[in-house]
Amino acid sequence: MPTIEEESGTTVLRRTAEHQPPRSWRSWLIGRPLRTADAPDQAIGKTVGLAVFASDALSSTAYATDEILFVLAAAGTAALVYALPISLAIVALLAIVTLSYLQTIHAYPGGGGAYIVARDNLGGFPSKIAGASLLTDYILTVAVSVASGVAQLTSAYPSIFPYRVPLAIGMVLVMMVVNLRGVKESGAILAIPSYFFLAMMLLTIGSGLSQYMMGSLHTVVNPPQGREHVAQSISLFLILHAFSNGTTALTGVEAISNGVPAFKEPRSRNAGITLIWMSAILGTLFLGVTFLAGKMGATPSETETVISQLARTAHEGRGYLYIFTIAATTLILIMAANTAYAGFPRLSALLAADGFLPRPLTYRGSRLVYSRGIVALALIASLLIWLFQASVNALIPLYAIGVFLSFTLAQAGMAHRWWKAGHLSPEQEAQEHGSILRHDPRWALKMVINGFGALCTAGVMLIFTVTKFRDGAWLVILLVPILVAIFSAIHSHYRDLAAHLSLEQYGGPPRISRQRVILAISGVHRGTLAALRYARTLSDDITAVHICTDPVEAETLNRKWESWGDGIRLVVLDSPYRLFLEPLLGYIEEIAARRQPNEIITIVVPQFVPRHWWHNLLHNQTAMLLRLMLLFKPGIVIIDVPYQIE
Amino acid sequence: MPTIEEESGTTVLRRTAEHQPPRSWRSWLIGRPLRTADAPDQAIGKTVGLAVFASDALSSTAYATDEILFVLAAAGTAALVYALPISLAIVALLAIVTLSYLQTIHAYPGGGGAYIVARDNLGGFPSKIAGASLLTDYILTVAVSVASGVAQLTSAYPSIFPYRVPLAIGMVLVMMVVNLRGVKESGAILAIPSYFFLAMMLLTIGSGLSQYMMGSLHTVVNPPQGREHVAQSISLFLILHAFSNGTTALTGVEAISNGVPAFKEPRSRNAGITLIWMSAILGTLFLGVTFLAGKMGATPSETETVISQLARTAHEGRGYLYIFTIAATTLILIMAANTAYAGFPRLSALLAADGFLPRPLTYRGSRLVYSRGIVALALIASLLIWLFQASVNALIPLYAIGVFLSFTLAQAGMAHRWWKAGHLSPEQEAQEHGSILRHDPRWALKMVINGFGALCTAGVMLIFTVTKFRDGAWLVILLVPILVAIFSAIHSHYRDLAAHLSLEQYGGPPRISRQRVILAISGVHRGTLAALRYARTLSDDITAVHICTDPVEAETLNRKWESWGDGIRLVVLDSPYRLFLEPLLGYIEEIAARRQPNEIITIVVPQFVPRHWWHNLLHNQTAMLLRLMLLFKPGIVIIDVPYQIE
């Protein structure tokens, strides 16, 4: 039912469009379109939220302990005792990072994360770096986790090795479709493998611990062959290297802070509790694995993972429980990609809303997710997988630098925020771009904690960069500034455009006092006459133009024009090079050059429309090309007068 | 200087467009554009004509003798003596076919060949079959000859085998570019390898023959291992099989008849003399090779060709002369593709002019060749090479059926023509579609010769079809009817279109008595105002429509419209599914449904044009999509009002 408002003489009718999206292959694939008003129903609770956002973080427990042991093993078996203290330090860092993001989630209920924190507390340039590094890392998360999942499959079934690239790209596309179905539905689908992994890990660690308590814990039977290496001495550098390697456990922790708006109200509270759960589970699993690895004497090896050694020791052999644990681990490694599917589109929509990425990325598709961001992520990740031929070894050095860069910026931003909060008077409130700032009596302590966290994550990032530089980290170091430059270019385009379209201090367009019409004709037929009829409603100053490549044809045209042309002037332009567009454009430009300021030139192009679109293959698409070339000339309007062949 | 004619009150200005094609990468690649008036300078003489049109036919001497000997060898070495009589029979068939095409060339100076002869003498259906089979065969000629050239290279350098497909496609594209440079220039480039081959073959055969005369001819030293086979007895079937295999020597003979217009005046005479030369050379080389092969005791083998055995015997070892002969043979095998590049575009232009293929194929590009046909041939042949992975063995069974089908139709057509000529009175002339028919006193003899020729070529075609059916000939049997069906569909589209556009008994379009204007706006800015200003020149009945997905944005728009909207009615359509196009289309359709017969609905779309085309990636392309969807609705005209961001 339309509502009519009439204000200051302008009638405004408002009504709801009745268009119902029809059932189609799209609704079969991704589900029925959802109304904008349905958005609150699509919000997710804590259980699903944990599955959606935690899979990346939790999956890292599958390899983080191995990463520490590998480094320590270089100094001999004795050095392995340092694994537990190092893991404790990493969990402490995890706690700091979690605390920082918890504050962020409450401060920025519209979705925060490193980009927003940096934007509001550090300024434009750091925020762009945070955005660029996170986007890069989300793309790498998809590529690496899917490639590692495929690698697990190809080591089980070597015959599928030649098909690994299409297989990996297929998985990326399946995840794309699942995510296009909406957060709620994809969360429900993905909750199963996530909780399955969690259950198997708790079971394995729990059974290991209880055996340890009762003194019945065995050491690993037939431990795999460790790496051959030159024995190093235990040094601070070695310990730091092991520490930084182990911090891969932290990747994915930032995802929830970007995804706050996906949660049910009270959003911040729900997201915050989910984050605490996630960190607690991550810390527990990680410490549990490291502790048991030490007690069982698990050996870091390229042929068998620590998880596998742990599982077959705790479950006493390769029975069902062992197989389930390994299967769950493989699944969660692939599922880690899903966290990126949740994070990338939200972050790119935030960046697009601020004018740093193409605005269409803010568009929410039929299932209320940022579908263009999801598709873009799938395409870029597929390209990356294809370029690197789904090789995990080639992709992994690119990974994690971006995450730690964004951690550093987020923590530094929070530290600066505490500084600002400390310098407010107790009752004062300050409205910032994306949050409200209040005084906090313990600002100094919090600032120190976040500052220390920032130093730690910056250190880890530097170690990563240096140790992996030649293996491919340089690519990320190159990519982030390129992305930042692209952000700036896009931003200046939008700013420029807004300035040019702005109505501030604009006097209105000049009046049109004269219309000149050029009717481009290739022959005289019913379509031409329909266009001529339309042209007559525009102006009396009409010129028909025909480009002639065949003198015989031009003769026929002249004759027909005399009887049907309504007395309109006809210009026949001979085209010695058989070109069509160029002479016509030349003629139009000639007319346009003599244009008065208040004169407008209208080009009328008859366009006959065949019954089926593919019939267009049988005809020259002159009208379309002409439009594309004339668009850039000021003062020219192009009119297609379609003539439908019934 | 414009000439002005004024007849019956209509002014017609005629002048030549001054547009000079600029130098660009295209002119670098294929040469400066040529004027239509330069066409006579592009005509070729007999020497170049032989190189352009004969390479396919002459290249067949490189394998035709082998094909005969392979079949005969199945009945033991004694059977090889039949090779010479069989070759003589093939040369007799060549003479008949040549005679027939010679008559065709003189009867159809506008370019004849099987398609035109069948069209004018047998009717529409046979002519379409002739056209389809020739097109198929031209495509196969390119694929087979390039694949065989690449096979020669890969047998010399096995390391390039993995790159054979890109290599072959690269060759096809190089030939495409050479042919896009124009007949004259490509002919000059290709004359060198053709005449080089001719010279080496004449030298080899001449030296072989003189050794034979002087009694110093050796037999082949170390003859290659022949095929292992079950000895068959000499039967009529065996002889016929050998005969039909040897007729591959005839492929390519038809090319000149399609290309008559490429020759200098007097066209028919020049083309005819070239055809006679070509057939004479072809016959001589073919007989010479077969004769010497018999005298030297050459063995058919898959590891060494007869030409190679001949050359190393005649030139006494593998010296320079031997190497040159082999190199020339490899070159001419690749060059055979060029005959198809000369024939395919001309034939497809003839078919397009008759409305059986898309009309744009009749367009002559900047170098006065049918460039679209050349590009189409290159693309289809590349696709074929890719599908068959450049395998000669997979492609060769598809080959030659089309040629013999067209030979049969051409000869049958000529036979019917003689019948018609015989039934004219001596002084009578009959104007046919593409030629003038005159009485010929020896019509009966000529009719019998062409009829006999048709029977022979039909027999060969049948033998080919039966013996190669399972190897892939079925594909051609399937393809030709599909092509014929496509021809018919295209033809009926053009006929239908002409009927719908025809002005015969047309009373002119109805007058427009009312214009309704719908102005689609996404915001209120300078571009919108420019469009509004334009809309005002069209009508007073204007409605602005805004599709609303964001209520806040709609509020702003309402407010701005009140001050800038000039009192024009605004309709705000809420789009609950965040769709844009569909609700707008629905609204327009609603208005269009109430349209009066004399009313026209104009949709005005403001389109801001960014400075650089790639900026469009940053914006939704709504205007473009809207146009595509509205084109099919009668009575609706779409106007883009561009607003250039300076």
Short mmCIF file of C-alpha atoms in Angstrom, two decimals, chain A residues 264-468:
data_model
loop_
_atom_site.label_atom_id
_atom_site.label_comp_id
_atom_site.label_asym_id
_atom_site.label_seq_id
_atom_site.Cartn_x
_atom_site.Cartn_y
_atom_site.Cartn_z
CA LYS A 264 22.85 -12.56 18.45
CA GLU A 265 22.13 -9.67 20.81
CA PRO A 266 23.76 -8.90 23.20
CA ARG A 267 26.38 -9.11 20.50
CA SER A 268 29.47 -7.99 22.34
CA ARG A 269 28.71 -10.18 25.30
CA ASN A 270 28.07 -13.27 23.14
CA ALA A 271 31.12 -12.65 21.00
CA GLY A 272 33.24 -12.01 24.08
CA ILE A 273 32.17 -15.23 25.78
CA THR A 274 32.84 -17.15 22.56
CA LEU A 275 36.32 -15.62 22.39
CA ILE A 276 37.05 -16.63 25.98
CA TRP A 277 35.86 -20.18 25.31
CA MET A 278 37.93 -20.37 22.18
CA SER A 279 41.11 -19.16 23.89
CA ALA A 280 40.55 -21.43 26.86
CA ILE A 281 40.07 -24.45 24.61
CA LEU A 282 43.01 -23.48 22.43
CA GLY A 283 45.26 -22.98 25.45
CA THR A 284 44.15 -26.23 27.07
CA LEU A 285 44.60 -28.33 23.95
CA PHE A 286 47.94 -26.75 23.13
CA LEU A 287 49.34 -27.17 26.66
CA GLY A 288 47.90 -30.67 26.89
CA VAL A 289 49.52 -31.76 23.65
CA THR A 290 52.88 -30.25 24.58
CA PHE A 291 52.82 -31.71 28.10
CA LEU A 292 51.93 -35.22 26.93
CA ALA A 293 54.41 -35.02 24.04
CA GLY A 294 57.12 -34.43 26.64
CA LYS A 295 55.97 -37.19 28.95
CA MET A 296 55.60 -39.71 26.13
CA GLY A 297 58.87 -38.75 24.49
CA ALA A 298 57.21 -37.88 21.17
CA THR A 299 59.74 -37.11 18.43
CA PRO A 300 59.26 -34.28 15.90
CA SER A 301 59.26 -35.91 12.45
CA GLU A 302 58.19 -35.25 8.93
CA THR A 303 56.67 -38.69 8.55
CA GLU A 304 54.42 -38.73 11.62
CA THR A 305 52.83 -35.83 13.44
CA VAL A 306 52.97 -35.41 17.23
CA ILE A 307 49.17 -35.71 17.34
CA SER A 308 49.41 -39.09 15.63
CA GLN A 309 52.10 -40.30 18.07
CA LEU A 310 50.03 -39.01 20.96
CA ALA A 311 46.82 -40.62 19.76
CA ARG A 312 48.28 -44.05 19.14
CA THR A 313 49.99 -44.00 22.54
CA ALA A 314 46.96 -42.73 24.48
CA HIS A 315 44.53 -45.01 22.63
CA GLU A 316 47.02 -47.89 22.72
CA GLY A 317 47.40 -48.64 19.04
CA ARG A 318 45.77 -47.75 15.75
CA GLY A 319 42.20 -48.66 16.64
CA TYR A 320 38.99 -46.76 15.86
CA LEU A 321 39.76 -44.01 18.36
CA TYR A 322 43.10 -43.38 16.69
CA ILE A 323 41.53 -43.30 13.22
CA PHE A 324 38.77 -40.95 14.40
CA THR A 325 41.32 -38.60 15.94
CA ILE A 326 43.35 -38.47 12.71
CA ALA A 327 40.23 -38.04 10.56
CA ALA A 328 38.99 -35.23 12.81
CA THR A 329 42.40 -33.53 12.54
CA THR A 330 42.35 -33.72 8.73
CA LEU A 331 38.84 -32.31 8.67
CA ILE A 332 39.61 -29.40 11.00
CA LEU A 333 42.68 -28.50 8.93
CA ILE A 334 40.46 -28.07 5.88
CA MET A 335 37.76 -26.33 7.95
CA ALA A 336 40.27 -23.72 9.07
CA ALA A 337 39.61 -22.13 5.68
CA ASN A 338 36.11 -21.40 6.84
CA THR A 339 37.25 -18.87 9.40
CA ALA A 340 38.72 -16.92 6.53
CA TYR A 341 35.40 -17.17 4.69
CA ALA A 342 33.79 -15.62 7.76
CA GLY A 343 36.45 -12.95 8.25
CA PHE A 344 37.46 -11.83 4.76
CA PRO A 345 34.04 -10.70 3.48
CA ARG A 346 33.31 -8.78 6.70
CA LEU A 347 36.66 -7.04 6.69
CA SER A 348 36.44 -6.19 3.01
CA ALA A 349 32.93 -4.80 3.55
CA LEU A 350 34.31 -2.61 6.38
CA LEU A 351 37.11 -1.43 4.10
CA ALA A 352 34.65 -0.83 1.24
CA ALA A 353 32.32 1.15 3.49
CA ASP A 354 35.28 3.39 4.32
CA GLY A 355 35.99 3.76 0.59
CA PHE A 356 39.18 1.70 0.45
CA LEU A 357 37.78 -1.16 -1.58
CA PRO A 358 35.11 -1.20 -4.32
CA ARG A 359 31.76 -0.22 -2.79
CA PRO A 360 29.90 -3.21 -4.28
CA LEU A 361 31.67 -5.32 -1.62
CA THR A 362 29.32 -3.82 0.99
CA TYR A 363 26.35 -5.37 -0.82
CA ARG A 364 24.73 -8.19 1.10
CA GLY A 365 23.60 -10.99 -1.22
CA SER A 366 20.38 -12.92 -1.20
CA ARG A 367 21.34 -14.78 1.99
CA LEU A 368 22.40 -11.62 3.87
CA VAL A 369 26.12 -12.40 3.69
CA TYR A 370 28.64 -10.26 1.82
CA SER A 371 28.43 -12.59 -1.14
CA ARG A 372 30.80 -10.64 -3.39
CA GLY A 373 33.52 -10.81 -0.77
CA ILE A 374 32.98 -14.57 -0.44
CA VAL A 375 33.23 -15.06 -4.19
CA ALA A 376 36.27 -12.77 -4.42
CA LEU A 377 38.03 -14.73 -1.66
CA ALA A 378 37.28 -18.04 -3.41
CA LEU A 379 38.58 -16.75 -6.74
CA ILE A 380 41.79 -15.24 -5.36
CA ALA A 381 42.52 -18.30 -3.21
CA SER A 382 41.90 -20.56 -6.22
CA LEU A 383 44.29 -18.49 -8.30
CA LEU A 384 46.90 -18.77 -5.56
CA ILE A 385 46.42 -22.54 -5.32
CA TRP A 386 46.78 -22.82 -9.07
CA LEU A 387 49.89 -20.61 -9.16
CA PHE A 388 51.55 -22.56 -6.34
CA GLN A 389 50.20 -25.88 -7.65
CA ALA A 390 48.61 -26.61 -4.25
CA SER A 391 52.03 -27.01 -2.63
CA VAL A 392 51.87 -26.50 1.15
CA ASN A 393 55.64 -26.06 1.38
CA ALA A 394 55.54 -23.22 -1.13
CA LEU A 395 52.60 -21.50 0.52
CA ILE A 396 53.42 -21.81 4.23
CA PRO A 397 56.28 -19.25 4.36
CA LEU A 398 53.81 -16.59 3.19
CA TYR A 399 51.55 -17.37 6.10
CA ALA A 400 51.31 -15.86 9.62
CA ILE A 401 53.33 -12.67 8.98
CA GLY A 402 50.14 -10.82 8.19
CA VAL A 403 48.42 -12.08 11.33
CA PHE A 404 51.22 -10.93 13.61
CA LEU A 405 51.45 -7.59 11.87
CA SER A 406 47.75 -7.07 12.53
CA PHE A 407 48.11 -8.32 16.15
CA THR A 408 50.86 -5.78 16.69
CA LEU A 409 48.81 -2.95 15.26
CA ALA A 410 45.71 -3.99 17.21
CA GLN A 411 47.61 -4.11 20.50
CA ALA A 412 49.45 -0.88 19.83
CA GLY A 413 46.10 0.69 19.02
CA MET A 414 44.59 -0.56 22.26
CA ALA A 415 47.60 0.70 24.20
CA HIS A 416 47.11 4.14 22.69
CA ARG A 417 43.43 3.92 23.48
CA TRP A 418 44.23 3.31 27.16
CA TRP A 419 46.53 6.31 27.08
CA LYS A 420 43.70 8.43 25.73
CA ALA A 421 41.30 6.94 28.29
CA GLY A 422 43.73 7.73 31.08
CA HIS A 423 43.85 11.38 30.05
CA LEU A 424 40.11 11.84 30.23
CA SER A 425 38.63 13.18 33.43
CA PRO A 426 36.73 10.46 35.38
CA GLU A 427 33.23 11.46 34.25
CA GLN A 428 34.14 12.49 30.73
CA GLU A 429 33.08 10.51 27.62
CA ALA A 430 34.58 10.96 24.19
CA GLN A 431 32.76 9.90 21.03
CA GLU A 432 35.19 8.44 18.56
CA HIS A 433 34.58 7.30 14.99
CA GLY A 434 33.50 3.78 15.93
CA SER A 435 33.28 3.74 19.72
CA ILE A 436 32.78 5.68 22.93
CA LEU A 437 35.82 6.29 25.12
CA ARG A 438 35.50 6.40 28.91
CA HIS A 439 38.00 6.98 31.71
CA ASP A 440 39.48 3.81 33.22
CA PRO A 441 41.34 4.02 36.54
CA ARG A 442 43.56 1.06 35.67
CA TRP A 443 44.53 2.51 32.28
CA ALA A 444 48.25 2.45 33.00
CA LEU A 445 48.34 -1.27 33.78
CA LYS A 446 46.22 -2.09 30.77
CA MET A 447 48.39 0.08 28.56
CA VAL A 448 51.50 -1.71 29.78
CA ILE A 449 49.96 -5.11 29.15
CA ASN A 450 48.89 -4.21 25.62
CA GLY A 451 52.18 -2.47 24.97
CA PHE A 452 54.06 -5.57 26.09
CA GLY A 453 51.79 -7.71 23.93
CA ALA A 454 52.51 -5.47 20.97
CA LEU A 455 56.25 -5.84 21.53
CA CYS A 456 55.96 -9.63 21.73
CA THR A 457 53.88 -9.96 18.58
CA ALA A 458 56.13 -7.47 16.76
CA GLY A 459 59.11 -9.56 17.78
CA VAL A 460 57.48 -12.74 16.51
CA MET A 461 56.66 -11.00 13.23
CA LEU A 462 60.25 -9.85 12.81
CA ILE A 463 61.60 -13.31 13.50
CA PHE A 464 59.16 -14.74 10.94
CA THR A 465 60.13 -12.17 8.37
CA VAL A 466 63.85 -12.72 8.77
CA THR A 467 63.80 -16.52 8.94
CA LYS A 468 61.33 -17.00 6.10
#
